[in-house]
Coordinates of C-alpha atoms in Angstrom, one line a residue:
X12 CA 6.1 -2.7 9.2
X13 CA 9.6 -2.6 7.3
X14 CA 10.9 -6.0 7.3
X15 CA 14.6 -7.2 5.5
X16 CA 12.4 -7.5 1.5
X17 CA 11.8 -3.5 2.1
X18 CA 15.5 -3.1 2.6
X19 CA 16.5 -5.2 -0.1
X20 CA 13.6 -3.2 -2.2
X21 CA 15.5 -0.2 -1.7
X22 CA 18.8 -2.1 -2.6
X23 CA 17.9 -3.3 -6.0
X24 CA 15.6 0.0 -6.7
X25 CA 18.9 1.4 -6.1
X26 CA 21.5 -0.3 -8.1
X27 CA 19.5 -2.0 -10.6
X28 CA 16.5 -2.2 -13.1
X29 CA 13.0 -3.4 -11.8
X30 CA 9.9 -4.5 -13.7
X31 CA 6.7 -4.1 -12.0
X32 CA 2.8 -5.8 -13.1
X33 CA 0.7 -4.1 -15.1
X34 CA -3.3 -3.3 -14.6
X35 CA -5.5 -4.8 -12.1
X36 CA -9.0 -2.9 -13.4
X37 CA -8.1 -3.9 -17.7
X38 CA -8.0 -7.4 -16.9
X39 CA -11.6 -7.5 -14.2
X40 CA -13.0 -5.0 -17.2
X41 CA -11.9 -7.7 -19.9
X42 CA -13.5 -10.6 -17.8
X43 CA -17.2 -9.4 -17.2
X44 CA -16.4 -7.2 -14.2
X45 CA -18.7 -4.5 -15.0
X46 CA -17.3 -0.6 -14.0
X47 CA -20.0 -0.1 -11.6
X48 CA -18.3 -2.5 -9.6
X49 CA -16.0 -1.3 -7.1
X50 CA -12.8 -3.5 -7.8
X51 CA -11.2 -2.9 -4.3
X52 CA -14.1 -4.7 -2.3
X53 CA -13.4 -7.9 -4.5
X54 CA -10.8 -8.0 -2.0
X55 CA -13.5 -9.5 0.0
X56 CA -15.7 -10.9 -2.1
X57 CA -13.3 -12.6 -5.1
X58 CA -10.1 -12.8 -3.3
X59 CA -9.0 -16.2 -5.4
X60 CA -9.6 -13.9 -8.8
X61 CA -7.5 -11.1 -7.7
X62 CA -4.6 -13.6 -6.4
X63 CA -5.1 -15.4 -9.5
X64 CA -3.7 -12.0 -10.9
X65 CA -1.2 -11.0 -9.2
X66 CA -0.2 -14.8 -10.1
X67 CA -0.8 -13.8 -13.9
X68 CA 1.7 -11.4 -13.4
X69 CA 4.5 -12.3 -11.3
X70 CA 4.1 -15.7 -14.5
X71 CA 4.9 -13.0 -17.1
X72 CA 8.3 -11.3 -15.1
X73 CA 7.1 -8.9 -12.3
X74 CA 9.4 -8.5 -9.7
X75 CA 7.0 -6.1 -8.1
X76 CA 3.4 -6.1 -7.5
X77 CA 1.1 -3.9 -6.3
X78 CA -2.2 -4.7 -4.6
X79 CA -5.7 -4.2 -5.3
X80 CA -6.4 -1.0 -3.0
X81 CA -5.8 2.3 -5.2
X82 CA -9.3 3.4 -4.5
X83 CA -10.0 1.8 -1.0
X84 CA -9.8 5.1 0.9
X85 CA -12.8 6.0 2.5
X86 CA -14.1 8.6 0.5
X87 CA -13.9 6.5 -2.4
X88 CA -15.6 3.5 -0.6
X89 CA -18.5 5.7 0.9
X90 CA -20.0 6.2 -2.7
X91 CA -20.5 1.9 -2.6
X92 CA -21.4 2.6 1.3
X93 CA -18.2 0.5 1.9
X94 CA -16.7 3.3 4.4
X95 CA -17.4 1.2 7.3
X96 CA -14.8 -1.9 5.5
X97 CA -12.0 0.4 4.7
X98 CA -9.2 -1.9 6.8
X99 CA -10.6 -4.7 6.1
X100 CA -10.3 -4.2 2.3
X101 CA -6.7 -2.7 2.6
X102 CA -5.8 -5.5 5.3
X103 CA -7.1 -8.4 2.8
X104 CA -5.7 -6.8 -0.4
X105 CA -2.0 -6.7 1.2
X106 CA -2.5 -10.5 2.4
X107 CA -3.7 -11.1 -0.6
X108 CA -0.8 -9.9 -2.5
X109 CA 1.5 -10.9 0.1
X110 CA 0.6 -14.5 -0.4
X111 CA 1.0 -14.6 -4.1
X112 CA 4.2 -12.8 -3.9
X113 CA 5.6 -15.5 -1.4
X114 CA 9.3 -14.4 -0.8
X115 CA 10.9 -13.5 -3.9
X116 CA 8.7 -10.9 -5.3
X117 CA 8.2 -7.4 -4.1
X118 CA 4.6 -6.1 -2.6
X119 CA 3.8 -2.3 -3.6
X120 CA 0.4 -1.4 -1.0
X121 CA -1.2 0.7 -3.5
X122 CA -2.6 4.3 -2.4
X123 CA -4.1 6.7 -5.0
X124 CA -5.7 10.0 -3.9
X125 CA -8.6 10.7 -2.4
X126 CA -10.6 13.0 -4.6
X127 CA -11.2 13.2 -8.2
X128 CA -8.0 13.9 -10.4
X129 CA -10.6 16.5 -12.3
X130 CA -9.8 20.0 -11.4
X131 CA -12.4 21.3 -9.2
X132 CA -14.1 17.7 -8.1
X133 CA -14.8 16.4 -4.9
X134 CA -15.5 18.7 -2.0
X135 CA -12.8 20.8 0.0
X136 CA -11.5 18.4 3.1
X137 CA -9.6 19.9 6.1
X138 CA -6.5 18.6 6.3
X139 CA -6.9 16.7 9.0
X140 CA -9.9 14.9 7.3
X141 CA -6.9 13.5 4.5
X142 CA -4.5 12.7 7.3
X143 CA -7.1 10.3 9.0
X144 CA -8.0 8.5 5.8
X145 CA -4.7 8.3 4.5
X146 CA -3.6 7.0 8.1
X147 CA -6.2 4.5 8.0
X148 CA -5.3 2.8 4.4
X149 CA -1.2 2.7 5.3
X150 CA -1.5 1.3 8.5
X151 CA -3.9 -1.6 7.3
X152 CA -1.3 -2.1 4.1
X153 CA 1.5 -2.2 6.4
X154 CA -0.3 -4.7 8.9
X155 CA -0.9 -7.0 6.1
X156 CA 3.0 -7.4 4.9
X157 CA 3.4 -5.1 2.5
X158 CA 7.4 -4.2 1.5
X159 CA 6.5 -0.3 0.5
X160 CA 4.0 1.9 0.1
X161 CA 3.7 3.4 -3.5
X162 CA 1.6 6.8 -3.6
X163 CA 0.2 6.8 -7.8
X164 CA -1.9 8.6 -9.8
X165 CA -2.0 12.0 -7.9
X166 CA -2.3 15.3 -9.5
X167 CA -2.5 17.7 -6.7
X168 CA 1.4 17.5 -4.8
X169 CA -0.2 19.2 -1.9
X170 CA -2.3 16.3 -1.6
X171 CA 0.8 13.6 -1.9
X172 CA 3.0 15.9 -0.1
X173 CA 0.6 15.3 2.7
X174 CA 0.3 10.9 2.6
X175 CA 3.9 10.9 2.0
X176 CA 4.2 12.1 5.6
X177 CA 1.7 10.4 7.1
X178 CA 3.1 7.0 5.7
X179 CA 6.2 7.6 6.8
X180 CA 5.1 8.8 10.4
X181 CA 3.0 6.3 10.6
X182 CA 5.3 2.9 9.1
X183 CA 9.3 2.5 8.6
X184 CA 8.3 1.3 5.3
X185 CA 9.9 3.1 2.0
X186 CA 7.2 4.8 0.1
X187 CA 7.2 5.2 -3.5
X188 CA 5.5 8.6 -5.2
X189 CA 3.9 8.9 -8.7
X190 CA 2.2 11.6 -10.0
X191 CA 0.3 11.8 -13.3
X192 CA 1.3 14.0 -15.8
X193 CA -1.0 15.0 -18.8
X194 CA 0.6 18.1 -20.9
X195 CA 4.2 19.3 -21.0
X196 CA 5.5 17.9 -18.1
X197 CA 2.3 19.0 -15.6
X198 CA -0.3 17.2 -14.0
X199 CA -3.7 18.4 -14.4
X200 CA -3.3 20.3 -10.8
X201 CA -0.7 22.1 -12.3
X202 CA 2.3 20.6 -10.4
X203 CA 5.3 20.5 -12.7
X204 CA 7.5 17.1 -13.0
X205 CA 11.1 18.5 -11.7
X206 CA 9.6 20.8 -9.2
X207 CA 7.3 18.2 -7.5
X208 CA 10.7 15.3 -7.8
X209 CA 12.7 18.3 -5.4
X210 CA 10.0 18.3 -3.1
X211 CA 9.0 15.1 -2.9
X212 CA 13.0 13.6 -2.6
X213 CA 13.4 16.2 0.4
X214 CA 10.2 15.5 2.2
X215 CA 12.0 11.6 2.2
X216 CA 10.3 9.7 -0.9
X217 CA 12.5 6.2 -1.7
X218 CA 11.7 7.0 -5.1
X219 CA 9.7 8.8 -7.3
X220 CA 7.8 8.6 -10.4
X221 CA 4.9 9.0 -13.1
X222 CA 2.1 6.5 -13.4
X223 CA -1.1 6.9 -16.1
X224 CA -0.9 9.8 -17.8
X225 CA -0.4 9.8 -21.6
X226 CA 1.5 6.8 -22.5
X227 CA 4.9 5.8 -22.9
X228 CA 6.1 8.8 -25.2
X229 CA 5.3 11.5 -22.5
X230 CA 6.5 9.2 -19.9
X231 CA 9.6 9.1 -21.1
X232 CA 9.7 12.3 -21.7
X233 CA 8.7 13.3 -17.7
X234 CA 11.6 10.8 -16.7
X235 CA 13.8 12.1 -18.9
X236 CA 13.6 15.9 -16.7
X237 CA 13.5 14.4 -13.6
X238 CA 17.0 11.8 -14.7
X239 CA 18.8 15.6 -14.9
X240 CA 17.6 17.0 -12.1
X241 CA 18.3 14.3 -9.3
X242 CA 20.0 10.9 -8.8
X243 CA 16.9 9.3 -7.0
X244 CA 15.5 6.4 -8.3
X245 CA 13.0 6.7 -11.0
X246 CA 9.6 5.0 -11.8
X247 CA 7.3 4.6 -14.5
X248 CA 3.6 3.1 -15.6
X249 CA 2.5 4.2 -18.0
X250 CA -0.7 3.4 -19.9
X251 CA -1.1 2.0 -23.0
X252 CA -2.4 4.7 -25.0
X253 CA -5.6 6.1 -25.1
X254 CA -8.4 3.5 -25.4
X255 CA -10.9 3.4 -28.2
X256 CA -15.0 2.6 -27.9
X257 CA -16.0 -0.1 -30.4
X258 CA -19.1 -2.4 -30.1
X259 CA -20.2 -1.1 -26.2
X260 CA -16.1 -2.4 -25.2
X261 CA -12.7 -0.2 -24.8
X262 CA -10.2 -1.6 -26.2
X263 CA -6.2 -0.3 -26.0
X264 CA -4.6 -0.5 -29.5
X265 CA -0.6 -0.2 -28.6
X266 CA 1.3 -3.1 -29.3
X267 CA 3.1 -5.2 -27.5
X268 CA 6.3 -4.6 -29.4
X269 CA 5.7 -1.0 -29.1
X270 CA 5.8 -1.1 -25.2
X271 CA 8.9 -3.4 -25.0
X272 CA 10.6 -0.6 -27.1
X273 CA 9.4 2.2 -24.9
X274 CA 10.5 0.0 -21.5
X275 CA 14.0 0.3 -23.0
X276 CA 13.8 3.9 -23.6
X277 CA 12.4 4.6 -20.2
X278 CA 15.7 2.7 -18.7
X279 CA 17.9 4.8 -21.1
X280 CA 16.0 7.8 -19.9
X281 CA 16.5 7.1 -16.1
X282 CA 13.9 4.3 -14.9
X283 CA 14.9 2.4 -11.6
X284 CA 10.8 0.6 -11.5
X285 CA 8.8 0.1 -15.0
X286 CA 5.5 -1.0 -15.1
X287 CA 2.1 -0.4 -16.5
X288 CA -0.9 1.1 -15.4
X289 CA -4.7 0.8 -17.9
X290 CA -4.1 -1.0 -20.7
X291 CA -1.5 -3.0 -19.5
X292 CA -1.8 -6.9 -19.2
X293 CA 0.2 -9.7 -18.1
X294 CA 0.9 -10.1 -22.5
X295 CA 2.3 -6.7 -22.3
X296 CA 4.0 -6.7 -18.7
X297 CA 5.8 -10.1 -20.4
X298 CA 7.6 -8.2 -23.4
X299 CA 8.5 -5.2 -21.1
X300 CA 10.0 -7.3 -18.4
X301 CA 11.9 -9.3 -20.7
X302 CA 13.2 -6.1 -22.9
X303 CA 14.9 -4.9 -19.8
X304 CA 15.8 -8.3 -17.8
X305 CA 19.7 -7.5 -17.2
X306 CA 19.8 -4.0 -17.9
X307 CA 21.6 -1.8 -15.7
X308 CA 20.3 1.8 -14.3
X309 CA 21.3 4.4 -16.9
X310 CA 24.5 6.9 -15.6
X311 CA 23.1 10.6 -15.3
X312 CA 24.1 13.6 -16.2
X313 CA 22.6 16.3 -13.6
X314 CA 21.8 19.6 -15.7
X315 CA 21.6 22.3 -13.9
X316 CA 18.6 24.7 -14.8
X317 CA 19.9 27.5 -17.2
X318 CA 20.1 31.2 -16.3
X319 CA 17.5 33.3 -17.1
X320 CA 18.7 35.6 -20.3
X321 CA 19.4 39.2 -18.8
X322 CA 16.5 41.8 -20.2
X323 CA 17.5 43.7 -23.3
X324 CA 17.4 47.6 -23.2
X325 CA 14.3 48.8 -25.2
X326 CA 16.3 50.1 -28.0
X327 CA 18.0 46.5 -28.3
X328 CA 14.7 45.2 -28.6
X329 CA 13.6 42.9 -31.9
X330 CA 11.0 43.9 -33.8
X331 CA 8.6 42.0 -33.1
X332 CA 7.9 38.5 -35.8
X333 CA 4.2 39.2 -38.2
X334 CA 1.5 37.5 -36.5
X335 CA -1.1 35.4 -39.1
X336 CA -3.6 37.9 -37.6
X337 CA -1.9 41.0 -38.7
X338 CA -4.6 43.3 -41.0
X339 CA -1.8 43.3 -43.3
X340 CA -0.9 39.9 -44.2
X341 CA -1.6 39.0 -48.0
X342 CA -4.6 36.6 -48.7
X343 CA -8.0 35.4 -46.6
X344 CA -7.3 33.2 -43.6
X345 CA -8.5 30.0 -44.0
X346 CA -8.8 27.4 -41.0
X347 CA -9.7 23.9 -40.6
X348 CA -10.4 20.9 -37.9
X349 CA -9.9 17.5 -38.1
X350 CA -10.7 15.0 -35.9
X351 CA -7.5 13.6 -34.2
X352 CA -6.6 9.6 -34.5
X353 CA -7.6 7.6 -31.5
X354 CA -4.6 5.2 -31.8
X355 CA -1.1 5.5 -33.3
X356 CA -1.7 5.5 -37.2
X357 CA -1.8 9.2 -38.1
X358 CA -1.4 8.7 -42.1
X359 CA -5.2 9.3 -42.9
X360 CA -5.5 11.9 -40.7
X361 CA -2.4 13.9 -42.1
X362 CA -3.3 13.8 -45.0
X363 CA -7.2 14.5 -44.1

């Protein structure tokens, strides 16, 4: 339950700039942990490599980690037939954390959702169903010493809307919401950035965020709306890019450099929490927590939404611009596809 680091949490969150850690699944992926393996039950069965990384992380500047649990609810664990461990996983993977943390870092008990992010996966649950299992993975998190709660990766805001409640109904701990945003400020569920931040801030979120998503560009972007629209603190984690498939591996190809740069342009933008999420290692969590070591929140400027311009009369009306499809336009159409770059050089494929 709460405890004085979750008020002091919510302190700094407020009146300063926080780095957080960086990917749990990259760095098991990079070190022969196959992805048929579920990574929350190493809780269990490797809990010295998964402290070893949290420990990886708090070395390169984390002042706020976040435990190995995103997918231990137990919808997610029943396709490993792991159900049955569901607060023993959470309840390890908060001591876990806890213990590398000791007292001077922050402990995030990670909760992701409990379906697919796909639109139209996973089977309809009653309500009450989400409730239960959501109820089950705070409660462990909580019992094992967790400072906050931080909701991430969810798509569908009914969905958060609904664990926001339940973790705060059923801890005193401040919870954390992050959704993940994919196309012009909407997540794939169709839930738009500043729309979701108003409902989320009134239903009593400590902060709120994007996580995943489309990499620091679009992040920055999403934090950017949501800086105008509300002075609640602000998170980000993005990845790092889109990875690439060479020789049976993915690999990430955003620098560094790149990130540190975009870490700085998140705080400008509004960030409170920056972190990353795939992609992300302790190499890259280093030059993003040391870009923004003694920065201070950016002001804001809240924008209010403009009017909506008043209908013209039909006789004011434009005519209307030519359309490329118009019978009339001079010469044949002529189209043609290229394949898009899979990392951030574009000069082959522009002129392609």
């Amino acid at each position: 339950m709460a405890n004085a680091r979750s008020d002091l949490f919510v302190q700094h969150i407020r009146d300063g700039v926080l780095a957080g850690d960086g990917a749990i699944g990259t760095l098991l992926y990079e070190r022969g942990i196959g992805i048929h393996v579920n990574a929350d039950s190493l809780n269990l069965d490797r809990a010295d490599q998964i402290g070893a990384i949290h420990e990886e992380y708090i070395s390169a500047g984390a002042q706020l980690i976040e435990t190995n649990t995103y997918g231990a609810n137990r919808f997610k664990l029943a396709k490993f037939g792991l159900e049955k461990k569901t607060r023993e996983i959470n309840l390890a993977g908060a001591r876990i954390a806890r213990k590398a943390a000791g007292e001077e870092v922050f402990v995030a008990g990670a909760v992701g959702p409990l379906a697919p992010t796909e639109i139209g996966g996973g089977p309809v649950r009653k309500e009450e169903q989400v409730r239960k299992a959501f109820e089950e993975q705070v409660i462990a998190l909580a019992e094992g010493g967790v400072d906050l709660i931080l909701l991430e990766t969810f798509s569908d805001l009914d969905e958060i809307l609904i664990a926001l409640d339940v973790a705060k109904e059923k801890t005193d701990l401040p919870v954390g919401c992050q959704l993940a945003f994919v196309e012009r400020g909407r997540t794939v569920q169709g839930a738009e950035a500043v729309d979701a931040l108003g409902r989320l801030e009134k239903a009593g979120a400590a902060f709120v965020g994007t996580n995943c998503g489309r990499g620091p560009k679009a992040a920055t972007g999403v934090i950017e709306k949501m800086g105008q629209a509300s002075q609640l603190p602000l998170s980000a984690f993005p990845n790092a890019g889109f990875p690439q498939f060479l020789g049976g591996r993915y690999y990430y190809l955003m620098t560094p450099e790149y990130l540190a740069e975009s870490a700085k342009d998140l705080v400008a933008a509004g960030a409170n929490l920056i972190g990353g999420c795939c992609g992300t290692t302790p190499n890259e969590i280093r030059v993003m927590a040391r870009a923004i070591r003694g920065m201070k929140p950016a002001a804001r400027k809240i924008v209010s939404a403009p009017p909506a311009e008043p209908l013209r009369k039909t006789s004011e009306a434009a005519p209307p611009e030519p359309h490329f499809l118009d019978p009339g336009r001079p010469g044949p159409l002529i189209l043609a596809e290229i394949d898009p770059p899979k990392g951030m050089r574009t000069k082959k494929s522009l002129e392609g």
